[in-house]
Amino acid sequence: MKRKDYINWDEYFMGVAKLSGMRSKDPNTQVGCCIATPDHRIASLGYNGLPRGCNDDLFPWQREGNNVLTTKYPFVVHAELNAILNHRGSSLKDCILYVSLFPCNECAKAIIQSGITEIVYELDLYANTDQVKASKQMLKAAGIKLRKYKLAHKQIVINI
């Protein structure tokens, strides 16, 4: 008889997204993303970090500063955009994007343009910001399904 306590697809892909987020060097926010095909294969992964070739020791990681150029915001690529840009297949059409933090408006544009049809997100910490409000407005207009992640098991632990 097979085991009954195995993780479901949502838990699997969100777990992979969260594990990817652990690669982020951001001291405040580690976001991970996993894009899955309709037949349950991983199409791409991403996490928030600097663009390839930019030494992350030479750029700021602060959230606040007197000048925007002394903060991380103009430099960091979000996990969702990294996953889309990292994709090496033919298309992301009809894929599901799993992400640990609800996408901002800039990532929403890339998600829509890529053909992804569903977003499963864990946290929506910035729901009251204009960026996330704009994101939800565009995603809804584009017919992208939004689904809050629901953990079926109490905890998934990976010891490294």
PDB file of C-alpha atoms in Angstrom:
ATOM      1  CA  MET A   1       0.000   0.000   0.000  1.00  0.00           C
ATOM      2  CA  LYS A   2       1.368   3.452  -0.912  1.00  0.00           C
ATOM      3  CA  ARG A   3       1.968   6.130   1.716  1.00  0.00           C
ATOM      4  CA  LYS A   4      -0.789   8.626   2.271  1.00  0.00           C
ATOM      5  CA  ASP A   5       1.161  11.488   3.830  1.00  0.00           C
ATOM      6  CA  TYR A   6       3.062  12.572   0.712  1.00  0.00           C
ATOM      7  CA  ILE A   7       2.996  16.260  -0.233  1.00  0.00           C
ATOM      8  CA  ASN A   8       0.635  17.533  -2.925  1.00  0.00           C
ATOM      9  CA  TRP A   9       1.742  19.445  -6.038  1.00  0.00           C
ATOM     10  CA  ASP A  10       1.121  22.863  -4.460  1.00  0.00           C
ATOM     11  CA  GLU A  11       3.261  21.934  -1.457  1.00  0.00           C
ATOM     12  CA  TYR A  12       5.977  20.571  -3.711  1.00  0.00           C
ATOM     13  CA  PHE A  13       6.219  23.621  -5.977  1.00  0.00           C
ATOM     14  CA  MET A  14       5.837  26.139  -3.141  1.00  0.00           C
ATOM     15  CA  GLY A  15       8.517  24.242  -1.218  1.00  0.00           C
ATOM     16  CA  VAL A  16      10.840  24.515  -4.225  1.00  0.00           C
ATOM     17  CA  ALA A  17      10.008  28.234  -4.497  1.00  0.00           C
ATOM     18  CA  LYS A  18      10.802  28.810  -0.828  1.00  0.00           C
ATOM     19  CA  LEU A  19      14.022  26.802  -1.099  1.00  0.00           C
ATOM     20  CA  SER A  20      15.005  28.965  -4.100  1.00  0.00           C
ATOM     21  CA  GLY A  21      14.340  32.062  -2.000  1.00  0.00           C
ATOM     22  CA  MET A  22      16.992  30.875   0.426  1.00  0.00           C
ATOM     23  CA  ARG A  23      19.570  31.748  -2.281  1.00  0.00           C
ATOM     24  CA  SER A  24      18.703  35.455  -1.921  1.00  0.00           C
ATOM     25  CA  LYS A  25      21.335  37.625  -0.276  1.00  0.00           C
ATOM     26  CA  ASP A  26      18.759  40.238   0.720  1.00  0.00           C
ATOM     27  CA  PRO A  27      18.986  40.607   4.524  1.00  0.00           C
ATOM     28  CA  ASN A  28      15.297  41.593   4.848  1.00  0.00           C
ATOM     29  CA  THR A  29      13.242  39.769   2.238  1.00  0.00           C
ATOM     30  CA  GLN A  30      13.958  36.422   0.644  1.00  0.00           C
ATOM     31  CA  VAL A  31      11.494  35.684  -2.134  1.00  0.00           C
ATOM     32  CA  GLY A  32      11.504  32.519  -4.209  1.00  0.00           C
ATOM     33  CA  CYS A  33       9.591  31.562  -7.321  1.00  0.00           C
ATOM     34  CA  CYS A  34       8.929  28.291  -9.111  1.00  0.00           C
ATOM     35  CA  ILE A  35       7.132  28.115 -12.453  1.00  0.00           C
ATOM     36  CA  ALA A  36       5.430  24.782 -13.125  1.00  0.00           C
ATOM     37  CA  THR A  37       4.057  23.427 -16.372  1.00  0.00           C
ATOM     38  CA  PRO A  38       0.480  22.117 -16.602  1.00  0.00           C
ATOM     39  CA  ASP A  39       1.878  18.561 -16.480  1.00  0.00           C
ATOM     40  CA  HIS A  40       3.707  19.199 -13.183  1.00  0.00           C
ATOM     41  CA  ARG A  41       7.257  19.826 -14.364  1.00  0.00           C
ATOM     42  CA  ILE A  42       9.485  22.666 -13.189  1.00  0.00           C
ATOM     43  CA  ALA A  43       9.892  25.155 -16.042  1.00  0.00           C
ATOM     44  CA  SER A  44      12.047  27.677 -14.181  1.00  0.00           C
ATOM     45  CA  LEU A  45      13.165  29.030 -10.822  1.00  0.00           C
ATOM     46  CA  GLY A  46      14.112  32.435  -9.487  1.00  0.00           C
ATOM     47  CA  TYR A  47      14.874  34.437  -6.371  1.00  0.00           C
ATOM     48  CA  ASN A  48      15.348  38.127  -5.623  1.00  0.00           C
ATOM     49  CA  GLY A  49      18.870  39.313  -6.262  1.00  0.00           C
ATOM     50  CA  LEU A  50      21.145  41.455  -8.365  1.00  0.00           C
ATOM     51  CA  PRO A  51      21.470  40.924 -12.118  1.00  0.00           C
ATOM     52  CA  ARG A  52      24.062  38.453 -13.335  1.00  0.00           C
ATOM     53  CA  GLY A  53      27.532  39.979 -13.361  1.00  0.00           C
ATOM     54  CA  CYS A  54      26.784  42.585 -10.673  1.00  0.00           C
ATOM     55  CA  ASN A  55      28.857  41.943  -7.570  1.00  0.00           C
ATOM     56  CA  ASP A  56      26.391  41.857  -4.671  1.00  0.00           C
ATOM     57  CA  ASP A  57      29.093  43.119  -2.308  1.00  0.00           C
ATOM     58  CA  LEU A  58      29.274  46.400  -4.242  1.00  0.00           C
ATOM     59  CA  PHE A  59      25.569  47.320  -4.204  1.00  0.00           C
ATOM     60  CA  PRO A  60      23.356  48.461  -1.322  1.00  0.00           C
ATOM     61  CA  TRP A  61      20.918  46.118   0.441  1.00  0.00           C
ATOM     62  CA  GLN A  62      19.237  48.778   2.612  1.00  0.00           C
ATOM     63  CA  ARG A  63      15.475  49.343   2.452  1.00  0.00           C
ATOM     64  CA  GLU A  64      15.669  53.042   3.289  1.00  0.00           C
ATOM     65  CA  GLY A  65      18.023  55.892   2.532  1.00  0.00           C
ATOM     66  CA  ASN A  66      18.199  59.596   1.730  1.00  0.00           C
ATOM     67  CA  ASN A  67      18.680  58.747  -1.933  1.00  0.00           C
ATOM     68  CA  VAL A  68      17.006  55.885  -3.793  1.00  0.00           C
ATOM     69  CA  LEU A  69      20.443  54.940  -5.160  1.00  0.00           C
ATOM     70  CA  THR A  70      21.545  54.053  -1.622  1.00  0.00           C
ATOM     71  CA  THR A  71      18.748  51.437  -1.376  1.00  0.00           C
ATOM     72  CA  LYS A  72      18.326  48.016  -2.968  1.00  0.00           C
ATOM     73  CA  TYR A  73      15.198  48.918  -4.967  1.00  0.00           C
ATOM     74  CA  PRO A  74      16.657  50.180  -8.239  1.00  0.00           C
ATOM     75  CA  PHE A  75      19.070  47.236  -8.449  1.00  0.00           C
ATOM     76  CA  VAL A  76      17.338  44.027  -7.308  1.00  0.00           C
ATOM     77  CA  VAL A  77      15.582  41.759  -9.808  1.00  0.00           C
ATOM     78  CA  HIS A  78      12.483  40.199  -8.261  1.00  0.00           C
ATOM     79  CA  ALA A  79      12.108  36.423  -8.029  1.00  0.00           C
ATOM     80  CA  GLU A  80       9.232  36.259 -10.538  1.00  0.00           C
ATOM     81  CA  LEU A  81      11.089  38.237 -13.197  1.00  0.00           C
ATOM     82  CA  ASN A  82      14.243  36.193 -12.594  1.00  0.00           C
ATOM     83  CA  ALA A  83      12.262  32.967 -13.074  1.00  0.00           C
ATOM     84  CA  ILE A  84      10.749  34.269 -16.319  1.00  0.00           C
ATOM     85  CA  LEU A  85      14.140  35.462 -17.601  1.00  0.00           C
ATOM     86  CA  ASN A  86      15.849  32.201 -16.522  1.00  0.00           C
ATOM     87  CA  HIS A  87      13.383  30.068 -18.509  1.00  0.00           C
ATOM     88  CA  ARG A  88      15.133  28.210 -21.310  1.00  0.00           C
ATOM     89  CA  GLY A  89      12.142  26.400 -22.824  1.00  0.00           C
ATOM     90  CA  SER A  90       9.888  27.393 -25.662  1.00  0.00           C
ATOM     91  CA  SER A  91       6.953  28.928 -23.790  1.00  0.00           C
ATOM     92  CA  LEU A  92       5.484  29.585 -20.354  1.00  0.00           C
ATOM     93  CA  LYS A  93       1.954  29.566 -21.753  1.00  0.00           C
ATOM     94  CA  ASP A  94      -0.555  28.035 -19.317  1.00  0.00           C
ATOM     95  CA  CYS A  95       2.071  27.585 -16.588  1.00  0.00           C
ATOM     96  CA  ILE A  96       1.462  28.166 -12.872  1.00  0.00           C
ATOM     97  CA  LEU A  97       3.738  30.541 -10.970  1.00  0.00           C
ATOM     98  CA  TYR A  98       4.365  29.710  -7.300  1.00  0.00           C
ATOM     99  CA  VAL A  99       5.798  32.590  -5.294  1.00  0.00           C
ATOM    100  CA  SER A 100       6.359  33.267  -1.609  1.00  0.00           C
ATOM    101  CA  LEU A 101       5.296  36.950  -1.835  1.00  0.00           C
ATOM    102  CA  PHE A 102       2.511  38.430  -3.992  1.00  0.00           C
ATOM    103  CA  PRO A 103       3.959  39.960  -7.192  1.00  0.00           C
ATOM    104  CA  CYS A 104       4.420  43.708  -7.633  1.00  0.00           C
ATOM    105  CA  ASN A 105       3.042  45.612 -10.621  1.00  0.00           C
ATOM    106  CA  GLU A 106       6.278  45.316 -12.613  1.00  0.00           C
ATOM    107  CA  CYS A 107       6.404  41.548 -12.180  1.00  0.00           C
ATOM    108  CA  ALA A 108       2.680  41.332 -13.001  1.00  0.00           C
ATOM    109  CA  LYS A 109       3.393  42.839 -16.425  1.00  0.00           C
ATOM    110  CA  ALA A 110       6.044  40.203 -17.151  1.00  0.00           C
ATOM    111  CA  ILE A 111       3.796  37.419 -15.844  1.00  0.00           C
ATOM    112  CA  ILE A 112       0.938  38.514 -18.094  1.00  0.00           C
ATOM    113  CA  GLN A 113       3.190  38.880 -21.141  1.00  0.00           C
ATOM    114  CA  SER A 114       4.766  35.444 -20.573  1.00  0.00           C
ATOM    115  CA  GLY A 115       1.453  33.576 -20.849  1.00  0.00           C
ATOM    116  CA  ILE A 116       1.347  32.306 -17.262  1.00  0.00           C
ATOM    117  CA  THR A 117      -2.308  31.710 -16.340  1.00  0.00           C
ATOM    118  CA  GLU A 118      -2.247  31.179 -12.574  1.00  0.00           C
ATOM    119  CA  ILE A 119      -0.393  32.525  -9.553  1.00  0.00           C
ATOM    120  CA  VAL A 120      -0.211  30.681  -6.250  1.00  0.00           C
ATOM    121  CA  TYR A 121       1.189  32.983  -3.566  1.00  0.00           C
ATOM    122  CA  GLU A 122       1.997  32.460   0.093  1.00  0.00           C
ATOM    123  CA  LEU A 123       2.061  35.971   1.582  1.00  0.00           C
ATOM    124  CA  ASP A 124       0.419  39.243   0.565  1.00  0.00           C
ATOM    125  CA  LEU A 125       2.298  41.558   2.930  1.00  0.00           C
ATOM    126  CA  TYR A 126       2.026  44.650   0.720  1.00  0.00           C
ATOM    127  CA  ALA A 127      -1.639  44.315  -0.271  1.00  0.00           C
ATOM    128  CA  ASN A 128      -2.364  47.933   0.663  1.00  0.00           C
ATOM    129  CA  THR A 129       0.410  49.431  -1.483  1.00  0.00           C
ATOM    130  CA  ASP A 130      -0.322  51.062  -4.821  1.00  0.00           C
ATOM    131  CA  GLN A 131       2.069  48.652  -6.551  1.00  0.00           C
ATOM    132  CA  VAL A 132       0.188  45.544  -5.416  1.00  0.00           C
ATOM    133  CA  LYS A 133      -3.202  47.170  -6.023  1.00  0.00           C
ATOM    134  CA  ALA A 134      -2.080  47.924  -9.595  1.00  0.00           C
ATOM    135  CA  SER A 135      -0.736  44.379  -9.912  1.00  0.00           C
ATOM    136  CA  LYS A 136      -4.065  42.847  -8.888  1.00  0.00           C
ATOM    137  CA  GLN A 137      -5.958  45.157 -11.219  1.00  0.00           C
ATOM    138  CA  MET A 138      -3.836  44.109 -14.223  1.00  0.00           C
ATOM    139  CA  LEU A 139      -3.815  40.414 -13.316  1.00  0.00           C
ATOM    140  CA  LYS A 140      -7.601  40.403 -12.949  1.00  0.00           C
ATOM    141  CA  ALA A 141      -8.061  42.229 -16.264  1.00  0.00           C
ATOM    142  CA  ALA A 142      -5.782  39.684 -17.959  1.00  0.00           C
ATOM    143  CA  GLY A 143      -7.785  36.758 -16.533  1.00  0.00           C
ATOM    144  CA  ILE A 144      -4.948  35.358 -14.427  1.00  0.00           C
ATOM    145  CA  LYS A 145      -6.191  33.123 -11.632  1.00  0.00           C
ATOM    146  CA  LEU A 146      -4.913  34.153  -8.177  1.00  0.00           C
ATOM    147  CA  ARG A 147      -4.842  31.584  -5.425  1.00  0.00           C
ATOM    148  CA  LYS A 148      -3.622  31.909  -1.826  1.00  0.00           C
ATOM    149  CA  TYR A 149      -1.442  28.943  -0.911  1.00  0.00           C
ATOM    150  CA  LYS A 150      -2.955  26.607   1.662  1.00  0.00           C
ATOM    151  CA  LEU A 151      -0.586  24.291   3.467  1.00  0.00           C
ATOM    152  CA  ALA A 152      -2.075  20.823   3.798  1.00  0.00           C
ATOM    153  CA  HIS A 153       0.677  19.487   6.053  1.00  0.00           C
ATOM    154  CA  LYS A 154       1.755  21.224   9.248  1.00  0.00           C
ATOM    155  CA  GLN A 155       5.376  21.699   8.281  1.00  0.00           C
ATOM    156  CA  ILE A 156       7.867  20.720   5.617  1.00  0.00           C
ATOM    157  CA  VAL A 157      11.410  20.550   6.956  1.00  0.00           C
ATOM    158  CA  ILE A 158      14.535  20.268   4.860  1.00  0.00           C
ATOM    159  CA  ASN A 159      17.747  19.764   6.795  1.00  0.00           C
ATOM    160  CA  ILE A 160      20.788  20.876   4.865  1.00  0.00           C
TER     161      ILE A 160
END
